[in-house]
mmCIF file of C-alpha atoms in Angstrom:
data_model
loop_
_atom_site.group_PDB
_atom_site.id
_atom_site.type_symbol
_atom_site.label_atom_id
_atom_site.label_comp_id
_atom_site.label_asym_id
_atom_site.label_seq_id
_atom_site.Cartn_x
_atom_site.Cartn_y
_atom_site.Cartn_z
ATOM 1 C CA MET A 270 -25.849 -2.770 6.853
ATOM 2 C CA ILE A 271 -22.425 -1.201 6.540
ATOM 3 C CA ARG A 272 -21.356 -2.447 9.966
ATOM 4 C CA ASN A 273 -22.061 -5.999 8.871
ATOM 5 C CA CYS A 274 -19.635 -5.587 5.964
ATOM 6 C CA LEU A 275 -16.572 -4.845 8.040
ATOM 7 C CA HIS A 276 -14.272 -7.818 8.181
ATOM 8 C CA GLU A 277 -11.249 -9.363 6.852
ATOM 9 C CA LEU A 278 -9.157 -10.855 4.175
ATOM 10 C CA CYS A 279 -7.835 -13.981 2.717
ATOM 11 C CA ALA A 280 -4.944 -13.158 0.440
ATOM 12 C CA SER A 281 -5.212 -15.679 -2.361
ATOM 13 C CA PHE A 282 -2.181 -14.942 -4.398
ATOM 14 C CA CYS A 283 0.523 -12.381 -4.848
ATOM 15 C CA SER A 284 2.786 -11.404 -7.710
ATOM 16 C CA CYS A 285 5.149 -8.569 -8.504
ATOM 17 C CA LEU A 286 5.577 -6.695 -11.764
ATOM 18 C CA LEU A 287 6.451 -3.328 -13.176
ATOM 19 C CA LEU A 288 3.701 -1.047 -14.374
ATOM 20 C CA PRO A 289 2.857 -1.964 -17.992
ATOM 21 C CA SER A 290 3.837 1.405 -19.433
ATOM 22 C CA SER A 291 6.527 2.345 -16.933
ATOM 23 C CA PRO A 292 10.253 1.814 -17.478
ATOM 24 C CA ARG A 293 12.335 0.738 -14.517
ATOM 25 C CA PRO A 294 13.474 3.899 -12.752
ATOM 26 C CA ASN A 295 17.116 4.823 -12.303
ATOM 27 C CA SER A 296 17.416 5.995 -8.725
ATOM 28 C CA ASP A 297 20.776 7.616 -9.416
ATOM 29 C CA SER A 298 19.355 9.973 -12.022
ATOM 30 C CA ASP A 299 15.845 10.525 -10.669
ATOM 31 C CA PRO A 300 15.496 11.739 -7.079
ATOM 32 C CA ASN A 301 11.735 11.146 -7.155
ATOM 33 C CA TYR A 302 12.274 7.379 -6.827
ATOM 34 C CA MET A 303 13.387 5.394 -3.816
ATOM 35 C CA ALA A 304 16.425 3.227 -4.350
ATOM 36 C CA SER A 305 14.413 0.108 -3.494
ATOM 37 C CA SER A 306 11.198 -0.887 -5.247
ATOM 38 C CA ALA A 307 9.260 2.342 -5.748
ATOM 39 C CA ALA A 308 7.992 1.386 -9.206
ATOM 40 C CA VAL A 309 7.321 -2.261 -8.369
ATOM 41 C CA ILE A 310 3.655 -3.093 -7.967
ATOM 42 C CA THR A 311 2.463 -6.115 -6.022
ATOM 43 C CA HIS A 312 -0.835 -7.679 -7.020
ATOM 44 C CA ARG A 313 -3.063 -9.877 -4.930
ATOM 45 C CA THR A 314 -6.676 -10.932 -4.599
ATOM 46 C CA VAL A 315 -8.425 -10.156 -1.323
ATOM 47 C CA GLU A 316 -11.519 -12.118 -0.325
ATOM 48 C CA LEU A 317 -13.981 -9.884 1.495
ATOM 49 C CA HIS A 318 -16.863 -10.822 3.748
ATOM 50 C CA THR A 319 -19.095 -8.819 1.439
ATOM 51 C CA GLY A 320 -18.982 -11.797 -0.923
ATOM 52 C CA VAL A 321 -16.662 -10.056 -3.386
ATOM 53 C CA ARG A 322 -13.010 -10.689 -4.178
ATOM 54 C CA LEU A 323 -11.066 -7.546 -5.069
ATOM 55 C CA HIS A 324 -7.921 -7.406 -7.146
ATOM 56 C CA VAL A 325 -5.604 -4.996 -5.323
ATOM 57 C CA ALA A 326 -2.416 -3.345 -6.577
ATOM 58 C CA GLU A 327 0.035 -2.024 -3.982
ATOM 59 C CA ALA A 328 3.300 -0.109 -3.911
ATOM 60 C CA GLY A 329 5.475 1.267 -1.150
ATOM 61 C CA PRO A 330 6.843 0.040 2.162
ATOM 62 C CA ALA A 331 4.788 -2.315 4.310
ATOM 63 C CA GLY A 332 3.693 -0.657 7.519
ATOM 64 C CA ALA A 333 3.793 2.836 6.014
ATOM 65 C CA PRO A 334 0.695 5.059 6.143
ATOM 66 C CA ALA A 335 -1.818 3.629 3.689
ATOM 67 C CA VAL A 336 -3.356 5.676 0.863
ATOM 68 C CA LEU A 337 -6.448 4.122 -0.701
ATOM 69 C CA LEU A 338 -6.783 5.105 -4.384
ATOM 70 C CA LEU A 339 -10.259 4.739 -5.902
ATOM 71 C CA HIS A 340 -10.802 4.816 -9.655
ATOM 72 C CA GLY A 341 -13.843 5.749 -11.723
ATOM 73 C CA PHE A 342 -15.329 4.823 -15.110
ATOM 74 C CA PRO A 343 -13.962 3.574 -17.469
ATOM 75 C CA GLU A 344 -10.857 3.087 -15.386
ATOM 76 C CA LEU A 345 -8.995 0.504 -13.331
ATOM 77 C CA TRP A 346 -6.298 0.462 -10.647
ATOM 78 C CA TYR A 347 -4.018 1.397 -13.556
ATOM 79 C CA THR A 348 -5.300 4.960 -13.633
ATOM 80 C CA TRP A 349 -3.185 5.537 -10.497
ATOM 81 C CA ARG A 350 0.078 4.151 -11.932
ATOM 82 C CA HIS A 351 1.801 7.559 -11.754
ATOM 83 C CA GLN A 352 0.579 8.401 -8.253
ATOM 84 C CA MET A 353 1.521 4.963 -6.940
ATOM 85 C CA ARG A 354 5.158 5.538 -7.906
ATOM 86 C CA ALA A 355 5.164 8.994 -6.341
ATOM 87 C CA LEU A 356 3.494 7.866 -3.113
ATOM 88 C CA ALA A 357 5.868 4.919 -2.742
ATOM 89 C CA ALA A 358 8.828 7.223 -3.281
ATOM 90 C CA ALA A 359 7.483 9.524 -0.580
ATOM 91 C CA GLY A 360 7.270 6.657 1.893
ATOM 92 C CA TYR A 361 3.565 5.817 1.688
ATOM 93 C CA ARG A 362 1.810 2.526 1.000
ATOM 94 C CA ALA A 363 -0.345 3.047 -2.097
ATOM 95 C CA VAL A 364 -3.321 0.674 -2.343
ATOM 96 C CA ALA A 365 -5.339 0.735 -5.576
ATOM 97 C CA PRO A 366 -8.132 -1.821 -5.977
ATOM 98 C CA ASP A 367 -10.076 -2.644 -9.059
ATOM 99 C CA MET A 368 -13.490 -1.660 -7.760
ATOM 100 C CA ARG A 369 -16.369 -4.145 -7.567
ATOM 101 C CA GLY A 370 -17.235 -5.215 -11.119
ATOM 102 C CA TYR A 371 -13.993 -3.987 -12.718
ATOM 103 C CA GLY A 372 -10.851 -5.687 -13.989
ATOM 104 C CA GLY A 373 -9.634 -8.515 -11.798
ATOM 105 C CA SER A 374 -12.300 -7.955 -9.129
ATOM 106 C CA ASP A 375 -15.557 -9.856 -8.887
ATOM 107 C CA PRO A 376 -18.856 -8.436 -10.065
ATOM 108 C CA ALA A 377 -21.600 -8.201 -7.477
ATOM 109 C CA PRO A 378 -23.025 -11.597 -6.529
ATOM 110 C CA GLY A 379 -25.588 -12.555 -9.129
ATOM 111 C CA GLY A 380 -24.688 -9.570 -11.301
ATOM 112 C CA ASP A 381 -27.562 -7.552 -9.828
ATOM 113 C CA ALA A 382 -27.248 -3.821 -10.570
ATOM 114 C CA GLY A 383 -28.964 -3.148 -7.247
ATOM 115 C CA GLN A 384 -25.844 -4.431 -5.484
ATOM 116 C CA TYR A 385 -23.729 -1.539 -6.758
ATOM 117 C CA THR A 386 -25.190 1.057 -4.417
ATOM 118 C CA ALA A 387 -22.874 3.284 -2.416
ATOM 119 C CA LEU A 388 -23.704 1.176 0.635
ATOM 120 C CA HIS A 389 -22.530 -2.026 -1.033
ATOM 121 C CA VAL A 390 -19.315 -0.531 -2.407
ATOM 122 C CA VAL A 391 -18.463 1.275 0.825
ATOM 123 C CA GLY A 392 -18.882 -2.093 2.508
ATOM 124 C CA ASP A 393 -16.199 -3.480 0.196
ATOM 125 C CA LEU A 394 -13.855 -0.644 1.080
ATOM 126 C CA VAL A 395 -14.315 -0.919 4.829
ATOM 127 C CA ALA A 396 -13.611 -4.648 4.575
ATOM 128 C CA LEU A 397 -10.532 -3.893 2.460
ATOM 129 C CA VAL A 398 -9.243 -1.394 5.032
ATOM 130 C CA ASP A 399 -9.713 -4.068 7.696
ATOM 131 C CA SER A 400 -7.729 -6.498 5.558
ATOM 132 C CA LEU A 401 -4.852 -4.028 5.475
ATOM 133 C CA GLY A 402 -4.723 -4.059 9.258
ATOM 134 C CA GLU A 403 -5.518 -0.337 9.330
ATOM 135 C CA LYS A 404 -7.975 1.568 11.488
ATOM 136 C CA GLN A 405 -7.819 4.589 9.188
ATOM 137 C CA VAL A 406 -6.472 5.357 5.729
ATOM 138 C CA PHE A 407 -5.991 8.360 3.524
ATOM 139 C CA VAL A 408 -8.404 8.289 0.586
ATOM 140 C CA VAL A 409 -7.738 9.726 -2.875
ATOM 141 C CA ALA A 410 -10.453 9.262 -5.457
ATOM 142 C CA HIS A 411 -11.493 10.220 -8.979
ATOM 143 C CA ASP A 412 -14.825 10.251 -10.854
ATOM 144 C CA TRP A 413 -17.052 7.396 -9.556
ATOM 145 C CA GLY A 414 -14.307 6.658 -7.077
ATOM 146 C CA ALA A 415 -14.900 10.156 -5.695
ATOM 147 C CA VAL A 416 -18.647 9.535 -5.465
ATOM 148 C CA ILE A 417 -17.930 6.425 -3.401
ATOM 149 C CA ALA A 418 -15.248 8.202 -1.359
ATOM 150 C CA TRP A 419 -17.673 10.959 -0.352
ATOM 151 C CA SER A 420 -20.048 8.196 0.788
ATOM 152 C CA LEU A 421 -17.276 6.418 2.677
ATOM 153 C CA ALA A 422 -16.446 9.658 4.501
ATOM 154 C CA LEU A 423 -20.145 10.238 5.208
ATOM 155 C CA PHE A 424 -21.007 6.710 6.390
ATOM 156 C CA ARG A 425 -17.743 5.751 8.117
ATOM 157 C CA PRO A 426 -15.724 8.868 8.983
ATOM 158 C CA ASP A 427 -13.901 6.825 11.621
ATOM 159 C CA ARG A 428 -12.036 4.978 8.841
ATOM 160 C CA VAL A 429 -10.795 8.025 6.880
ATOM 161 C CA LYS A 430 -7.842 10.188 7.981
ATOM 162 C CA ALA A 431 -8.265 12.706 5.177
ATOM 163 C CA LEU A 432 -9.866 12.811 1.739
ATOM 164 C CA LEU A 433 -8.643 14.234 -1.546
ATOM 165 C CA ALA A 434 -11.392 14.095 -4.189
ATOM 166 C CA LEU A 435 -10.816 14.693 -7.880
ATOM 167 C CA SER A 436 -13.317 15.883 -10.498
ATOM 168 C CA VAL A 437 -16.621 15.006 -8.816
ATOM 169 C CA THR A 438 -17.759 17.216 -5.969
ATOM 170 C CA PHE A 439 -19.942 16.105 -3.089
ATOM 171 C CA THR A 440 -23.617 16.096 -4.015
ATOM 172 C CA PRO A 441 -25.996 16.569 -1.080
ATOM 173 C CA ARG A 442 -28.972 14.237 -1.196
ATOM 174 C CA SER A 443 -32.108 15.996 -2.402
ATOM 175 C CA PRO A 444 -35.159 14.798 -0.481
ATOM 176 C CA ALA A 445 -37.438 16.028 -3.263
ATOM 177 C CA ARG A 446 -36.108 14.331 -6.413
ATOM 178 C CA LYS A 447 -34.316 11.147 -7.371
ATOM 179 C CA PRO A 448 -30.997 11.810 -9.146
ATOM 180 C CA LEU A 449 -32.007 10.198 -12.444
ATOM 181 C CA ASP A 450 -35.222 12.197 -12.559
ATOM 182 C CA GLY A 451 -33.185 15.369 -12.191
ATOM 183 C CA LEU A 452 -30.715 14.392 -14.910
ATOM 184 C CA ARG A 453 -33.487 13.484 -17.357
ATOM 185 C CA ALA A 454 -35.228 16.786 -16.720
ATOM 186 C CA LEU A 455 -31.963 18.649 -17.266
ATOM 187 C CA TYR A 456 -30.498 16.831 -20.275
ATOM 188 C CA GLY A 457 -33.007 14.387 -21.741
ATOM 189 C CA ASP A 458 -32.914 10.661 -22.444
ATOM 190 C CA GLU A 459 -29.751 10.697 -24.577
ATOM 191 C CA TYR A 460 -27.581 12.060 -21.809
ATOM 192 C CA TYR A 461 -25.042 9.300 -21.172
ATOM 193 C CA VAL A 462 -26.144 8.565 -17.597
ATOM 194 C CA CYS A 463 -29.750 8.215 -18.756
ATOM 195 C CA ARG A 464 -28.811 6.077 -21.778
ATOM 196 C CA ILE A 465 -26.937 3.682 -19.508
ATOM 197 C CA GLN A 466 -30.067 2.847 -17.497
ATOM 198 C CA GLU A 467 -31.541 0.279 -19.893
ATOM 199 C CA PRO A 468 -29.648 -2.961 -19.231
ATOM 200 C CA GLY A 469 -27.880 -4.200 -22.320
ATOM 201 C CA ALA A 470 -28.585 -1.232 -24.587
ATOM 202 C CA VAL A 471 -25.335 0.643 -24.086
ATOM 203 C CA GLU A 472 -23.416 -2.622 -23.858
ATOM 204 C CA ALA A 473 -24.688 -3.435 -27.363
ATOM 205 C CA GLU A 474 -23.619 -0.020 -28.640
ATOM 206 C CA PHE A 475 -20.185 -0.447 -27.087
ATOM 207 C CA ALA A 476 -19.881 -3.904 -28.669
ATOM 208 C CA ARG A 477 -20.731 -2.408 -32.072
ATOM 209 C CA LEU A 478 -18.005 0.206 -31.683
ATOM 210 C CA GLY A 479 -15.417 -2.110 -30.150
ATOM 211 C CA THR A 480 -13.787 -1.854 -26.724
ATOM 212 C CA GLU A 481 -10.746 0.128 -27.793
ATOM 213 C CA GLN A 482 -12.825 2.652 -29.743
ATOM 214 C CA VAL A 483 -15.123 3.192 -26.753
ATOM 215 C CA LEU A 484 -12.151 3.837 -24.481
ATOM 216 C CA ARG A 485 -10.627 6.243 -26.991
ATOM 217 C CA LYS A 486 -13.869 8.222 -27.133
ATOM 218 C CA PHE A 487 -14.098 8.512 -23.366
ATOM 219 C CA PHE A 488 -10.465 9.391 -22.748
ATOM 220 C CA ALA A 489 -10.379 11.893 -25.628
ATOM 221 C CA TYR A 490 -13.569 13.665 -24.521
ATOM 222 C CA ARG A 491 -12.609 17.202 -23.606
ATOM 223 C CA THR A 492 -15.777 19.207 -24.199
ATOM 224 C CA PRO A 493 -16.682 21.237 -21.096
ATOM 225 C CA GLY A 494 -20.303 20.197 -21.333
ATOM 226 C CA PRO A 495 -22.630 17.197 -21.133
ATOM 227 C CA LEU A 496 -21.830 13.914 -22.855
ATOM 228 C CA PHE A 497 -24.545 12.378 -25.016
ATOM 229 C CA ILE A 498 -24.767 8.891 -26.491
ATOM 230 C CA PRO A 499 -27.410 9.197 -29.226
ATOM 231 C CA LYS A 500 -29.823 6.320 -29.737
ATOM 232 C CA SER A 501 -28.971 6.560 -33.425
ATOM 233 C CA GLY A 502 -25.393 5.582 -32.600
ATOM 234 C CA TRP A 503 -22.274 7.001 -30.955
ATOM 235 C CA GLY A 504 -20.341 7.325 -34.190
ATOM 236 C CA SER A 505 -18.664 4.666 -36.309
ATOM 237 C CA PRO A 506 -16.116 2.002 -35.364
ATOM 238 C CA ASP A 507 -14.026 3.444 -38.189
ATOM 239 C CA ASP A 508 -13.945 7.008 -36.850
ATOM 240 C CA GLU A 509 -10.439 8.249 -36.159
ATOM 241 C CA VAL A 510 -10.166 9.250 -32.508
ATOM 242 C CA PRO A 511 -6.697 10.648 -31.748
ATOM 243 C CA LEU A 512 -5.460 10.045 -28.237
ATOM 244 C CA PRO A 513 -4.515 12.960 -26.001
ATOM 245 C CA SER A 514 -0.810 13.325 -25.327
ATOM 246 C CA TRP A 515 -1.060 12.037 -21.760
ATOM 247 C CA ILE A 516 -2.187 8.523 -22.652
ATOM 248 C CA THR A 517 -0.316 6.106 -24.887
ATOM 249 C CA GLU A 518 -1.392 3.381 -27.274
ATOM 250 C CA GLU A 519 0.062 0.895 -24.801
ATOM 251 C CA ASP A 520 -2.086 2.352 -22.013
ATOM 252 C CA ILE A 521 -5.229 2.040 -24.142
ATOM 253 C CA LYS A 522 -4.362 -1.543 -25.017
ATOM 254 C CA TYR A 523 -3.971 -2.411 -21.336
ATOM 255 C CA TYR A 524 -7.390 -0.951 -20.527
ATOM 256 C CA ALA A 525 -8.931 -2.627 -23.579
ATOM 257 C CA THR A 526 -7.491 -6.022 -22.669
ATOM 258 C CA GLN A 527 -9.101 -5.837 -19.245
ATOM 259 C CA PHE A 528 -12.485 -4.591 -20.462
ATOM 260 C CA ASP A 529 -12.478 -7.198 -23.224
ATOM 261 C CA LYS A 530 -12.343 -9.818 -20.468
ATOM 262 C CA THR A 531 -15.035 -8.341 -18.239
ATOM 263 C CA GLY A 532 -17.189 -6.163 -20.460
ATOM 264 C CA PHE A 533 -18.443 -2.783 -19.267
ATOM 265 C CA THR A 534 -21.512 -3.929 -17.338
ATOM 266 C CA GLY A 535 -19.893 -3.846 -13.890
ATOM 267 C CA GLY A 536 -18.891 -0.207 -14.282
ATOM 268 C CA LEU A 537 -22.223 0.744 -15.849
ATOM 269 C CA ASN A 538 -24.108 -0.766 -12.926
ATOM 270 C CA TYR A 539 -22.845 2.017 -10.647
ATOM 271 C CA TYR A 540 -24.918 4.425 -12.738
ATOM 272 C CA ARG A 541 -27.878 2.025 -12.690
ATOM 273 C CA ALA A 542 -27.809 1.958 -8.885
ATOM 274 C CA LEU A 543 -28.017 5.738 -8.487
ATOM 275 C CA ASN A 544 -31.703 5.823 -7.606
ATOM 276 C CA LYS A 545 -31.376 2.784 -5.343
ATOM 277 C CA THR A 546 -28.631 4.553 -3.403
ATOM 278 C CA TRP A 547 -30.929 7.564 -3.086
ATOM 279 C CA GLU A 548 -33.691 5.347 -1.674
ATOM 280 C CA LEU A 549 -31.392 3.747 0.895
ATOM 281 C CA THR A 550 -29.663 6.876 2.164
ATOM 282 C CA SER A 551 -32.514 9.081 3.372
ATOM 283 C CA ALA A 552 -31.046 8.948 6.887
ATOM 284 C CA TRP A 553 -28.091 11.025 5.659
ATOM 285 C CA THR A 554 -30.160 13.835 4.132
ATOM 286 C CA GLY A 555 -28.534 17.098 5.184
ATOM 287 C CA ALA A 556 -25.613 15.365 6.907
ATOM 288 C CA GLN A 557 -22.148 16.907 6.816
ATOM 289 C CA ILE A 558 -18.840 15.244 5.994
ATOM 290 C CA LYS A 559 -16.487 16.072 8.848
ATOM 291 C CA ILE A 560 -13.209 14.833 7.422
ATOM 292 C CA PRO A 561 -10.224 17.035 6.416
ATOM 293 C CA THR A 562 -10.742 17.387 2.675
ATOM 294 C CA LYS A 563 -9.200 18.844 -0.456
ATOM 295 C CA PHE A 564 -10.996 19.029 -3.812
ATOM 296 C CA ILE A 565 -9.391 19.417 -7.244
ATOM 297 C CA VAL A 566 -11.101 19.743 -10.632
ATOM 298 C CA GLY A 567 -10.080 20.825 -14.120
ATOM 299 C CA ASP A 568 -11.792 23.852 -15.614
ATOM 300 C CA LEU A 569 -12.525 21.840 -18.786
ATOM 301 C CA ASP A 570 -14.036 18.922 -16.870
ATOM 302 C CA LEU A 571 -17.595 18.195 -17.962
ATOM 303 C CA THR A 572 -18.590 17.732 -14.301
ATOM 304 C CA TYR A 573 -17.463 21.287 -13.487
ATOM 305 C CA HIS A 574 -19.907 22.597 -16.091
ATOM 306 C CA THR A 575 -22.989 20.873 -14.698
ATOM 307 C CA PRO A 576 -25.479 23.681 -13.974
ATOM 308 C CA GLY A 577 -25.038 24.967 -10.428
ATOM 309 C CA VAL A 578 -21.811 23.090 -9.688
ATOM 310 C CA GLN A 579 -19.412 26.028 -10.002
ATOM 311 C CA ASP A 580 -21.481 28.163 -7.648
ATOM 312 C CA PHE A 581 -21.794 25.258 -5.214
ATOM 313 C CA ILE A 582 -18.017 24.752 -5.173
ATOM 314 C CA ASN A 583 -16.902 28.374 -5.215
ATOM 315 C CA LYS A 584 -19.608 30.193 -3.252
ATOM 316 C CA GLY A 585 -19.778 28.273 -0.011
ATOM 317 C CA GLY A 586 -22.055 25.335 -0.764
ATOM 318 C CA LEU A 587 -19.335 22.699 -0.622
ATOM 319 C CA LYS A 588 -17.846 24.254 2.510
ATOM 320 C CA LYS A 589 -21.278 24.155 4.170
ATOM 321 C CA TYR A 590 -21.535 20.390 3.725
ATOM 322 C CA VAL A 591 -17.810 19.714 4.178
ATOM 323 C CA PRO A 592 -16.858 22.103 6.994
ATOM 324 C CA LEU A 593 -13.282 20.766 7.208
ATOM 325 C CA LEU A 594 -12.687 21.518 3.522
ATOM 326 C CA GLU A 595 -9.153 22.918 3.470
ATOM 327 C CA ASP A 596 -8.648 23.785 -0.169
ATOM 328 C CA VAL A 597 -10.274 23.852 -3.596
ATOM 329 C CA VAL A 598 -8.020 23.850 -6.656
ATOM 330 C CA ILE A 599 -9.357 24.614 -10.140
ATOM 331 C CA MET A 600 -6.688 23.522 -12.627
ATOM 332 C CA LYS A 601 -6.605 25.597 -15.813
ATOM 333 C CA ASP A 602 -6.917 23.929 -19.231
ATOM 334 C CA VAL A 603 -7.341 20.467 -17.685
ATOM 335 C CA GLY A 604 -10.080 17.988 -18.522
ATOM 336 C CA HIS A 605 -11.794 15.155 -16.684
ATOM 337 C CA PHE A 606 -9.054 12.525 -16.380
ATOM 338 C CA ILE A 607 -7.030 14.869 -14.253
ATOM 339 C CA ASN A 608 -4.757 12.378 -12.473
ATOM 340 C CA GLU A 609 -3.591 10.995 -15.822
ATOM 341 C CA GLU A 610 -3.410 14.324 -17.656
ATOM 342 C CA LYS A 611 -1.420 16.049 -14.895
ATOM 343 C CA PRO A 612 0.249 13.191 -13.004
ATOM 344 C CA GLU A 613 3.114 15.109 -11.438
ATOM 345 C CA GLU A 614 0.933 17.988 -10.272
ATOM 346 C CA ILE A 615 -1.717 15.690 -8.808
ATOM 347 C CA SER A 616 0.906 13.564 -7.079
ATOM 348 C CA ALA A 617 2.406 16.688 -5.536
ATOM 349 C CA HIS A 618 -1.031 17.854 -4.358
ATOM 350 C CA ILE A 619 -1.725 14.485 -2.767
ATOM 351 C CA ILE A 620 1.572 14.261 -0.916
ATOM 352 C CA SER A 621 1.596 17.857 0.287
ATOM 353 C CA PHE A 622 -1.948 17.441 1.617
ATOM 354 C CA ILE A 623 -1.699 14.116 3.393
ATOM 355 C CA LYS A 624 1.720 14.709 4.943
ATOM 356 C CA LYS A 625 0.076 17.292 7.230
ATOM 357 C CA PHE A 626 -1.784 14.460 8.963
ATOM 358 C CA ASN A 627 1.045 11.960 9.464
#
C-alpha cells in the first residue's frame, strides 16, 4: 500500500513572505541569520499521487540537506517558524507541510476518517519526499507529527536519514488490545482522545466555545496529567484563558484564521483512525525502528505522565525498540508545545544532532 503512494509532484503555485509574527532579521546584528533570505518562507502547493494536495512552507538554500518538519494537533506548519529560521541559517532546507486535513492542505478524499491512518499519512510524506527530489531526509516531528514520524521510520526507513521526535515517544503495537480500548480503560469516556471519537460531537463543543478560545485552552494547558473534555462542557466561551509567554496574540490569531477556514475535523480524524491503524499494522508487531534517533520531552508534558511512559523511556524500553537511539533529553519545567516554548534550545538540539550525519 505504501509503495503505491510513492510518486511525485506538480507545484501549483509559489509565493514568498515573511513569517507572520517574525520581524525581518538584521544580519549585521544577529549572527544566527544568514545574510540572504533566512527568514523568508516560500509557500507552494504540491499535488501528490495519494490524491491529496499539501501546502508546503520552505526556507533555506535549494539543494541543501532537507529537514522535514511534521506538526501535531492543533498546529500547522507555523509551529516550526522558529526552527525554520534557525535551520535555514545553518544551511539546511527546512520543509514544513500542513499535514493532510490541516490548513492549506486537502482533507482526505471524501472526508473519511478511515483515510487518516498512519499508512495513508506516511504515503503522503513519501510522495512529498519524492517531490523534493530527495532519496532521504532528516525528520523532526512533534505530537501527532511524531506519531507519524515513528511510523515513517518503521515503514520506510530507507527514506529517513535520522529522526528527532518531540513529546510523543514510540508506542509499540500491542497485539492484545486496540489503543482506544486501552485509553478508555485507563481514563474513561471523557478523556479527550475518547471524546473525539464520536464524529461531530467535539466539533460542536469547539464551535460553542469558538476557535480562538479552543486554541487558547490547548496551548495554555500545562497540567502534567490527562486532559479531559467533559460531556457537560469544556468551560465557557467567556472564560479568561491567559496565553503563556511563548505565544503571542498574533500567533493565536494566525492559527485561528486557518482553523476558522477548515474547522478541526481533519486534525481530529487522526485520533479517530487510531484503531484502524492498529488493524492495518499487525505485520509490524514487535518490529524495531533502526534509524539514528533522538527524543526530547518536557517534564511537564502530559504525554510524559501517561502511566508507564517514564519507565519505558528511561529504563530501556525505548532503546529496545529503537536500538539506534542516541540520546533522550528531559527538559525541566517545559510543557507539551516544546518547540514553541523553547525555540532556541530545540533548534540547537536539532542542528547539533543532524549535522553529525551530513
